[in-house]
mmCIF file of C-alpha atoms and ligand atoms in Angstrom:
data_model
loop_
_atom_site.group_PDB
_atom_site.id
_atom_site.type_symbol
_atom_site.label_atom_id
_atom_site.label_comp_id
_atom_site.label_asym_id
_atom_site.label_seq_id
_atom_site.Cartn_x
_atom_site.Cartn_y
_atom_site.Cartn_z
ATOM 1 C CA UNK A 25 -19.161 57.058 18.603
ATOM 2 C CA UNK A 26 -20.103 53.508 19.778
ATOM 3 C CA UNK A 27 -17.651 50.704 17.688
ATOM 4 C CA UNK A 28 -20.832 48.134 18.930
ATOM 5 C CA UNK A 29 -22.811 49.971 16.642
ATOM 6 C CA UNK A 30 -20.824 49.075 13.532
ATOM 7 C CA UNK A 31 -21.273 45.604 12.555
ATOM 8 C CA UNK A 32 -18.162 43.309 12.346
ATOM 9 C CA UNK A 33 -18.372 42.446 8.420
ATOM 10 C CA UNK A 34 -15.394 39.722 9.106
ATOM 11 C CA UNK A 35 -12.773 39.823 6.204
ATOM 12 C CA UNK A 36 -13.902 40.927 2.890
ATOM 13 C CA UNK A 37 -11.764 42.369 -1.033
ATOM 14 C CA UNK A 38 -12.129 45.591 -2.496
ATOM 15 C CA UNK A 39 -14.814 45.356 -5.267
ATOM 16 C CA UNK A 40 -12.819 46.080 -8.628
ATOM 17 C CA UNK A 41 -13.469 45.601 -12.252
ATOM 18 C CA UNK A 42 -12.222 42.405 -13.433
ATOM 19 C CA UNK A 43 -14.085 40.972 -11.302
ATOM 20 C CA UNK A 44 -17.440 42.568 -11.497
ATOM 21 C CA UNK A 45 -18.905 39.635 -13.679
ATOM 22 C CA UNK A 46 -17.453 37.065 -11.577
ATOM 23 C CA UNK A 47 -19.500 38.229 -8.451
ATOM 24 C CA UNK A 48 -22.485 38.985 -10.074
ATOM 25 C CA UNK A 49 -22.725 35.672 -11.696
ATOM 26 C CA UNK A 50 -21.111 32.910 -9.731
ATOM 27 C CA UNK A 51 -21.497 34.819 -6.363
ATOM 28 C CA UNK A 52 -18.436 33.666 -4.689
ATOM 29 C CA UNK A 53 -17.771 33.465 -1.079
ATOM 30 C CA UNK A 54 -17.006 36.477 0.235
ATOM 31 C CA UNK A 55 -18.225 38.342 3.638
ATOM 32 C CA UNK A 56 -18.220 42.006 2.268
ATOM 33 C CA UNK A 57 -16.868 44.528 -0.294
ATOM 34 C CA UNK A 58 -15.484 47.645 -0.417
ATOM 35 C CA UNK A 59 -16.463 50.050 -2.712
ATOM 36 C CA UNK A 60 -14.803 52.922 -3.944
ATOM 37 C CA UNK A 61 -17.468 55.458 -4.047
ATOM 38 C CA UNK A 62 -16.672 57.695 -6.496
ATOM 39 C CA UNK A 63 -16.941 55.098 -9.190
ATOM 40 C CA UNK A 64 -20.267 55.166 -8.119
ATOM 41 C CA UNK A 65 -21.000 58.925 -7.876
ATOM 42 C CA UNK A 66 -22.637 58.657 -11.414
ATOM 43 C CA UNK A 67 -26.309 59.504 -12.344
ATOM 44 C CA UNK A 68 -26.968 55.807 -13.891
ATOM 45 C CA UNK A 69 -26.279 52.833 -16.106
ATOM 46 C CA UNK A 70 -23.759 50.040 -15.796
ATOM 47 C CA UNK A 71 -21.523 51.127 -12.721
ATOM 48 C CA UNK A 72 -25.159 51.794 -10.684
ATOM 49 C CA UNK A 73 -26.377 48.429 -12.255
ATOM 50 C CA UNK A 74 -23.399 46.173 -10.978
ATOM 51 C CA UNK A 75 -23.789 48.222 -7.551
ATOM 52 C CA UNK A 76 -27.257 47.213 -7.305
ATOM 53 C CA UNK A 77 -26.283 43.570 -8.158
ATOM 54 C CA UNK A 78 -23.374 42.991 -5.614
ATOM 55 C CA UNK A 79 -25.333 44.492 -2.573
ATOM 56 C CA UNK A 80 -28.327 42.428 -3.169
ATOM 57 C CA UNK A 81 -26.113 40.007 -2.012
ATOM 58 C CA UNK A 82 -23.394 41.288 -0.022
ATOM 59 C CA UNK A 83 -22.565 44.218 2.809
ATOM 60 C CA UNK A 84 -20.755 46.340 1.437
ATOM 61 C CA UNK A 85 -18.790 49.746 2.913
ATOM 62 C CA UNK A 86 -18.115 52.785 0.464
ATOM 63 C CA UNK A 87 -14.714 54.173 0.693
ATOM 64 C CA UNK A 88 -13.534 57.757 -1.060
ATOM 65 C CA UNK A 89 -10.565 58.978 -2.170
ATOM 66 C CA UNK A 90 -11.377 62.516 -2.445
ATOM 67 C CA UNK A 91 -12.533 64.081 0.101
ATOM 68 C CA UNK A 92 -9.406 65.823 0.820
ATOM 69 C CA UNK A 93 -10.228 66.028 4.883
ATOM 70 C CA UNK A 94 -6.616 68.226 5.522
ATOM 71 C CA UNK A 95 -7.157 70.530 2.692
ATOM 72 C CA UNK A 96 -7.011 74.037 3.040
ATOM 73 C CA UNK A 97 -9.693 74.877 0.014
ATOM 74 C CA UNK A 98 -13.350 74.409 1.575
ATOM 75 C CA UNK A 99 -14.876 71.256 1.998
ATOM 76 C CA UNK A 100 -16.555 70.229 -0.873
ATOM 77 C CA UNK A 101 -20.097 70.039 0.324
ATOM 78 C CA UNK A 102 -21.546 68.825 -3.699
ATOM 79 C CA UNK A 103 -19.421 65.817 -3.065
ATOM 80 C CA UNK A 104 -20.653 65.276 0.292
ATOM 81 C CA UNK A 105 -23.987 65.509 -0.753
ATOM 82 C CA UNK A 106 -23.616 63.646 -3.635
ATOM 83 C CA UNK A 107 -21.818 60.300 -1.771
ATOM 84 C CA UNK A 108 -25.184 61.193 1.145
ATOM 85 C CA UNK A 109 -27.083 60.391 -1.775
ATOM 86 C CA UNK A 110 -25.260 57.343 -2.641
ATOM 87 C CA UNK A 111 -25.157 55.612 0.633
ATOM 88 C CA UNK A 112 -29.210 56.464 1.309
ATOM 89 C CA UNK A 113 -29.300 54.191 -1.816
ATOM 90 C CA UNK A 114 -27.282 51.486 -1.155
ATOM 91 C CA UNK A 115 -26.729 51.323 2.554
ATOM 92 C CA UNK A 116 -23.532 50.433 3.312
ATOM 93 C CA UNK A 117 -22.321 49.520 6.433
ATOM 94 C CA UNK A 118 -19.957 52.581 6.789
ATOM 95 C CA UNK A 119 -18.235 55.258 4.965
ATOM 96 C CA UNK A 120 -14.803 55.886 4.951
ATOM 97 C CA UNK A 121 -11.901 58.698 3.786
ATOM 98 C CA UNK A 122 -8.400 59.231 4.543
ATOM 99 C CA UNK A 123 -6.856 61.546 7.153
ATOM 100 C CA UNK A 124 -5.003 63.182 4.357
ATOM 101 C CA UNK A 125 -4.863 65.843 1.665
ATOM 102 C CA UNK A 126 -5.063 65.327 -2.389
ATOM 103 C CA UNK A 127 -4.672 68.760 -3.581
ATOM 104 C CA UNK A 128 -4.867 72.786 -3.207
ATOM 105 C CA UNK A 129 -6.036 75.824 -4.998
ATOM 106 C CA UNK A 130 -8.493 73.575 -7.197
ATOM 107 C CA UNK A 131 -5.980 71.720 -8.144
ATOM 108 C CA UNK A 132 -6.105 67.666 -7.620
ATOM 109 C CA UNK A 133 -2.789 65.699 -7.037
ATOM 110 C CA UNK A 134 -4.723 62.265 -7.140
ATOM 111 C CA UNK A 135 -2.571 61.382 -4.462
ATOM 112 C CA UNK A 136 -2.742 60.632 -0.442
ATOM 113 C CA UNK A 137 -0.659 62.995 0.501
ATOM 114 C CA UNK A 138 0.182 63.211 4.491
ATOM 115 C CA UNK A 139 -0.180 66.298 6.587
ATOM 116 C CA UNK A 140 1.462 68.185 9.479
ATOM 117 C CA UNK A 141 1.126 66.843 12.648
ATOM 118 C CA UNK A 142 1.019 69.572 14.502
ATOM 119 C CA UNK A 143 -2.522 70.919 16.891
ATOM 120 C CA UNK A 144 -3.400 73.513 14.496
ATOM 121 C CA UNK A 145 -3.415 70.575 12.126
ATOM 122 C CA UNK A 146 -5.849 68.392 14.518
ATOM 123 C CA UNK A 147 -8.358 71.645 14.766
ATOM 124 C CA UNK A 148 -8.380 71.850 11.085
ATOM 125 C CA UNK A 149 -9.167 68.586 10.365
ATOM 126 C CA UNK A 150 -11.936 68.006 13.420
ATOM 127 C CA UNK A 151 -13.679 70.996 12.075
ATOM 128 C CA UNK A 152 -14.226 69.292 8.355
ATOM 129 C CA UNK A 153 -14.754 65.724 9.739
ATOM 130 C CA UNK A 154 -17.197 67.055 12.187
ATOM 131 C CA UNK A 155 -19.140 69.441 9.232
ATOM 132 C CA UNK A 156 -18.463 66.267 6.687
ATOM 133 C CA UNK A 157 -20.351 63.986 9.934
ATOM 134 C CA UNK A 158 -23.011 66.552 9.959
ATOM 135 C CA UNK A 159 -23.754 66.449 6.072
ATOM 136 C CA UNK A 160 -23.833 63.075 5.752
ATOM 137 C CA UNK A 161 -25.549 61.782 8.822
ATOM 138 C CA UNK A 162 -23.554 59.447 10.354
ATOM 139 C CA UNK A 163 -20.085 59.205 11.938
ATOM 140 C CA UNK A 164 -16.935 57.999 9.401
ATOM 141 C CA UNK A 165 -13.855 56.109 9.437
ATOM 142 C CA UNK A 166 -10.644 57.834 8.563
ATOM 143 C CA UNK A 167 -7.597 56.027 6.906
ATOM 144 C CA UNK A 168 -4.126 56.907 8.276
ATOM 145 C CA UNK A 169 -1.672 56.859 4.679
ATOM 146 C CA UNK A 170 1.427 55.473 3.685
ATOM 147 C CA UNK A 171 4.320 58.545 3.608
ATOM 148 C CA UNK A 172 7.406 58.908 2.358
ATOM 149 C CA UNK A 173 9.003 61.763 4.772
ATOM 150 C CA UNK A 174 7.977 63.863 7.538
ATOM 151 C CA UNK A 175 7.531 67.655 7.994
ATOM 152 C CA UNK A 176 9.854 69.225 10.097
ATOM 153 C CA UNK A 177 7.461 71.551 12.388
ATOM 154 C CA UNK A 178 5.442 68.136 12.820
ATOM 155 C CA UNK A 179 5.277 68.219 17.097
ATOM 156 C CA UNK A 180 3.045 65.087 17.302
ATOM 157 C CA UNK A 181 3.701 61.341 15.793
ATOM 158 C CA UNK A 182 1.479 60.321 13.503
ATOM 159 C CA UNK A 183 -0.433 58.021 15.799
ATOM 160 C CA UNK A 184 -0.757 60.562 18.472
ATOM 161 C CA UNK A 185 -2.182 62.922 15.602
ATOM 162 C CA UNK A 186 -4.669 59.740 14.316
ATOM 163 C CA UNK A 187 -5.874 59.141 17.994
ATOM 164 C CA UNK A 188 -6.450 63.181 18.774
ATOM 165 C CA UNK A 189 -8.152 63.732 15.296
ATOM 166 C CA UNK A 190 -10.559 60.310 16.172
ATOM 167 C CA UNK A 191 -11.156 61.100 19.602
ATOM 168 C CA UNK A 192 -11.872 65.544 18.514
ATOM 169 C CA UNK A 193 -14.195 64.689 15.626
ATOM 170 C CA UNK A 194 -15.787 61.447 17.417
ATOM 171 C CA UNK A 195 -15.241 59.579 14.309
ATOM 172 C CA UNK A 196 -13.577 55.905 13.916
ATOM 173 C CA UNK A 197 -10.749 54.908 12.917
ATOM 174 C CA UNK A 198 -9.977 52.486 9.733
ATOM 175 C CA UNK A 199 -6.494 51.241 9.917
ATOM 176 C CA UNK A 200 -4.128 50.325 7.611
ATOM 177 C CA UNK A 201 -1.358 47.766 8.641
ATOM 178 C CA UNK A 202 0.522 48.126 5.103
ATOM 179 C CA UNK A 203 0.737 51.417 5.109
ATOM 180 C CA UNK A 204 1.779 51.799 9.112
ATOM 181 C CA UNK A 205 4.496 49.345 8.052
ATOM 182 C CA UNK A 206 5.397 50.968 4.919
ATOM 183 C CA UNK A 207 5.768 54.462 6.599
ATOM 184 C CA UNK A 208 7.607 53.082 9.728
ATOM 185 C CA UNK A 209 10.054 51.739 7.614
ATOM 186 C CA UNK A 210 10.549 54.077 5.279
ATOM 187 C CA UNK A 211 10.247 57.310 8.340
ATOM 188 C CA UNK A 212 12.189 54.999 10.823
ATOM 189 C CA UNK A 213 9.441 54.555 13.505
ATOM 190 C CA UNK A 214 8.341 51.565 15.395
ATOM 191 C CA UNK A 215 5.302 49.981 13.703
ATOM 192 C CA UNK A 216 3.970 48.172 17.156
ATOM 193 C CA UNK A 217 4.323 51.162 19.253
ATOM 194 C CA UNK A 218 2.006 52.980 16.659
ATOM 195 C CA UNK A 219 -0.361 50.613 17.316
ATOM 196 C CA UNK A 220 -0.062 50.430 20.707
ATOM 197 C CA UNK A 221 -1.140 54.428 20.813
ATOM 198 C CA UNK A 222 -4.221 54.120 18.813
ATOM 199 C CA UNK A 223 -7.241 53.989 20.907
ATOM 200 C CA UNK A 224 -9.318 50.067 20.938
ATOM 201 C CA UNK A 225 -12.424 51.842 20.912
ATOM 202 C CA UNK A 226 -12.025 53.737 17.779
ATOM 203 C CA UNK A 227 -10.545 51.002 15.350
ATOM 204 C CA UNK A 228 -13.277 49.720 13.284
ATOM 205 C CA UNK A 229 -11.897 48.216 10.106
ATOM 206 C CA UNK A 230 -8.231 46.939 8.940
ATOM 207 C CA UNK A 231 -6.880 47.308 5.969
ATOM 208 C CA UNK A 232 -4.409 44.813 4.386
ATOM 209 C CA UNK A 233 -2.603 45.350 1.043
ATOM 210 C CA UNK A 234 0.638 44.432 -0.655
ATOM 211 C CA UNK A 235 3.492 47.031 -0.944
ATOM 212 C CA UNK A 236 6.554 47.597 -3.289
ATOM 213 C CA UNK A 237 10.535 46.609 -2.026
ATOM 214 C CA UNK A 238 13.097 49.400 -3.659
ATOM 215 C CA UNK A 239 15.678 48.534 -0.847
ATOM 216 C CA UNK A 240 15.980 51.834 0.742
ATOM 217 C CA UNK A 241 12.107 52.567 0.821
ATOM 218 C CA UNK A 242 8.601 50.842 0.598
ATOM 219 C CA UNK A 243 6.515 51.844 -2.435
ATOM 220 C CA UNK A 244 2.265 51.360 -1.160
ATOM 221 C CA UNK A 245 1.269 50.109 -4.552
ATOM 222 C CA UNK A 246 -1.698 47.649 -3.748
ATOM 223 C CA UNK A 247 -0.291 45.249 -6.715
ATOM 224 C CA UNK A 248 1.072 42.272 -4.424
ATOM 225 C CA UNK A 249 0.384 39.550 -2.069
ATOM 226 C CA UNK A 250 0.491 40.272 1.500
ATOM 227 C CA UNK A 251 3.869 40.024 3.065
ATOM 228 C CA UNK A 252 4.870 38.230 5.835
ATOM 229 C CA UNK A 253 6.239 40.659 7.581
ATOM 230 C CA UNK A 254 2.441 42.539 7.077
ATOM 231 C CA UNK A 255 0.461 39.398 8.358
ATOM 232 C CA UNK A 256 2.689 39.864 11.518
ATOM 233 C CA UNK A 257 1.691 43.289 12.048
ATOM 234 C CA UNK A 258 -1.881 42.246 11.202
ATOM 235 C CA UNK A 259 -1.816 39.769 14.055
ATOM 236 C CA UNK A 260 -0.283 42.099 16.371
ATOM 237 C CA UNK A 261 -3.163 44.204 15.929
ATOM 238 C CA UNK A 262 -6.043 41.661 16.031
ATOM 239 C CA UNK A 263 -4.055 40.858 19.965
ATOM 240 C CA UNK A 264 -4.535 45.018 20.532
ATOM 241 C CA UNK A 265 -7.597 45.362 19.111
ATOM 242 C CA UNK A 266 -9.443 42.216 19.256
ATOM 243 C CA UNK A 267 -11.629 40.730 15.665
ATOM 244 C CA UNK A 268 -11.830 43.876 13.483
ATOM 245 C CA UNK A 269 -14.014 44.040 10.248
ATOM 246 C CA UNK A 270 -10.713 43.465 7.727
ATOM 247 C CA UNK A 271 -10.412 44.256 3.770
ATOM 248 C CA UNK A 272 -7.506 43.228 1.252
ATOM 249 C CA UNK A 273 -6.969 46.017 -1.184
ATOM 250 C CA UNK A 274 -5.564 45.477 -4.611
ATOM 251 C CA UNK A 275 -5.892 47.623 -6.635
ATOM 252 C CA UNK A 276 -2.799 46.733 -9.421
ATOM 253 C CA UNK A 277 -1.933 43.322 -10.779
ATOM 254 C CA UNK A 278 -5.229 41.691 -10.185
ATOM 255 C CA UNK A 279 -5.397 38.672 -9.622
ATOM 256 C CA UNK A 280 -8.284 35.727 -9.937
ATOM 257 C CA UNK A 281 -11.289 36.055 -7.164
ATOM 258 C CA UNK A 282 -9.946 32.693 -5.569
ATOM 259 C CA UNK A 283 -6.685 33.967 -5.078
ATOM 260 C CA UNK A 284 -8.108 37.095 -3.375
ATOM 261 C CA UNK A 285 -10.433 34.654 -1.410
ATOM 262 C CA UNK A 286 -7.426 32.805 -0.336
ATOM 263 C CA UNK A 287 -5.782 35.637 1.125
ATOM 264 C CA UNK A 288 -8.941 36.551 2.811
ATOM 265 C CA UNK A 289 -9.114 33.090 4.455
ATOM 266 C CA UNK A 290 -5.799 33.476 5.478
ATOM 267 C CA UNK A 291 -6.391 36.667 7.509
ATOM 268 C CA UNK A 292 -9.440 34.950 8.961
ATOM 269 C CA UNK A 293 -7.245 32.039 10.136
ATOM 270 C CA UNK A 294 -4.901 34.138 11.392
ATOM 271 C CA UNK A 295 -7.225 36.011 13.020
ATOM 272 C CA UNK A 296 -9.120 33.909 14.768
ATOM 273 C CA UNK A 297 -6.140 31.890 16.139
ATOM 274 C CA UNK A 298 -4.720 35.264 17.513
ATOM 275 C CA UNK A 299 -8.429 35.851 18.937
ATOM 276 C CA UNK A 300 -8.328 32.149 20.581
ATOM 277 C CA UNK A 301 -5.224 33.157 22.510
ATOM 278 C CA UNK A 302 -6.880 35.971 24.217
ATOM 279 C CA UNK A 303 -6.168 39.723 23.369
ATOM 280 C CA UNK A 304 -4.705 42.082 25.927
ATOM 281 C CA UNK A 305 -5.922 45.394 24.884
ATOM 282 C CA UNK A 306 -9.152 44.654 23.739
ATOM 283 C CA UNK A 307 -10.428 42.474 25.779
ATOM 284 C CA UNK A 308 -11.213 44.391 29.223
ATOM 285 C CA UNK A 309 -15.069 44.943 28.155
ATOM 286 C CA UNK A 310 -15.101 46.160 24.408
ATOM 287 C CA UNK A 311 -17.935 43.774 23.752
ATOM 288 C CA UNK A 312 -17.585 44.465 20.260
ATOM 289 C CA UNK A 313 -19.241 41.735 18.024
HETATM 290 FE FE1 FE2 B 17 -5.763 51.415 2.708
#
């Protein structure tokens, strides 16, 4: 996997309901959206329709939250074929999962739950990312998830498991500030030396999101601004990794567009004031665009 070959979107919103009308009428500014794919995994009418709509004007990337890459039950090859199907029609940019599992046995948690990090783990997961690859023709991103404890026969950290997973199944790597700083906070790890393990050439998109404050522990719940403490991390990361396609995920408490479009301008700014000052990691030779 070549990151030059992805295109660098710039900072774009999730695509989400209340505003479906919004951007397929007034057509606000916006550089790209994400779309959760299976919202789209239907055989027609209005979901397909509004699809159709935003990506005659837009890039967009499809994201799923099913996938279930550290599952134990087989892959689920219907679904694979099914979101194939779905990105020969609509061409997004790239598709993405999470390095996680959501259930067992048939049964579906509808959660992100996090895994082992142990080698067995890694060949587990590099075997289904690399069949998933093979299915649907291209390489993925995988999403590294918030977590609220840690297994006790884990013998890797969760970045060195992220970065052997990427670099096994040659995929890339889409990663999420909010929920690195949610889980280092609430597992007692050091957010920046995360990042620091996490290989340049890997990192393809950022995500950004707003999280929950119970005092002892960080709930991930997509339904707030970005905190400040987040934007730091972001720009942290933009100096390790250099301009990275970014997204703002809300998926709770939805605002307007324009105040989603303000946060996206802000992560732009931010961005390219970090990217003015030079970046250490990134910049011996990446070349990526
Ligand atoms: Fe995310």
């Amino acid at each position: 996997m070549d990151r030059r070959a992805f295109p660098h979107l710039g900072v774009g919103v999730g695509l989400r309901r209340p505003h479906y009308v919004h951007v397929l009428d007034a057509r606000p500014a916006m550089d790209w959206f994400e779309v959760i794919a299976e919202n789209f995994m239907v055989e027609g009418g209005r979901p397909l329709e509004v699809l159709e709509g935003v990506r005659a004007n837009y890039p967009i990337v499809l994201h799923g939250v099913s996938l279930s890459l550290g599952s134990t039950d087989p892959l689920n090859r219907a679904y694979l074929r099914q979101l194939a199907q779905l990105a020969r029609r609509f061409a997004p940019a790239w598709i993405s999962d999470h390095l996680c599992w959501t259930g067992v046995g048939g049964h579906n948690l509808h959660d992100l739950l996090p895994l082992p990090y142990t080698d067995d783990t890694v060949a587990h997961v590099v075997r289904r990312i690399r069949d998933a690859q093979d299915i649907l023709g291209r390489h993925i991103l995988i999403e590294n998830v918030s977590s609220y404890l840690a297994y006790s026969h884990s013998t890797l950290t969760e970045s060195e498991f992220l970065a052997a997973v990427a670099e096994a199944a040659d995929c890339g790597i889409l990663l999420d500030i909010n929920n690195i700083f949610v889980s280092a906070f609430n597992r007692r790890f050091d957010a920046r030396r995360y990042i620091d393990e996490i290989p340049v050439e890997r990192v393809v998109q950022f995500h950004l999101a707003g999280h929950s404050d119970h005092g002892a522990y960080l709930l991930d719940t997509h339904d707030h601004p970005i905190r400040p403490e987040v934007w730091q991390l972001y720009e942290y990361a933009v100096r390790c990794f250099g301009p990275v396609a970014t997204l703002i995920e809300r998926d709770d408490n939805i605002p307007e567009f324009a105040e989603l479009q303000a946060e996206a301008a802000e992560a732009r700014r931010r961005g390219a004031s970090v990217t003015a000052a030079g970046h250490a990691r990134a910049a011996a030779g990446s070349g990526y665009k």
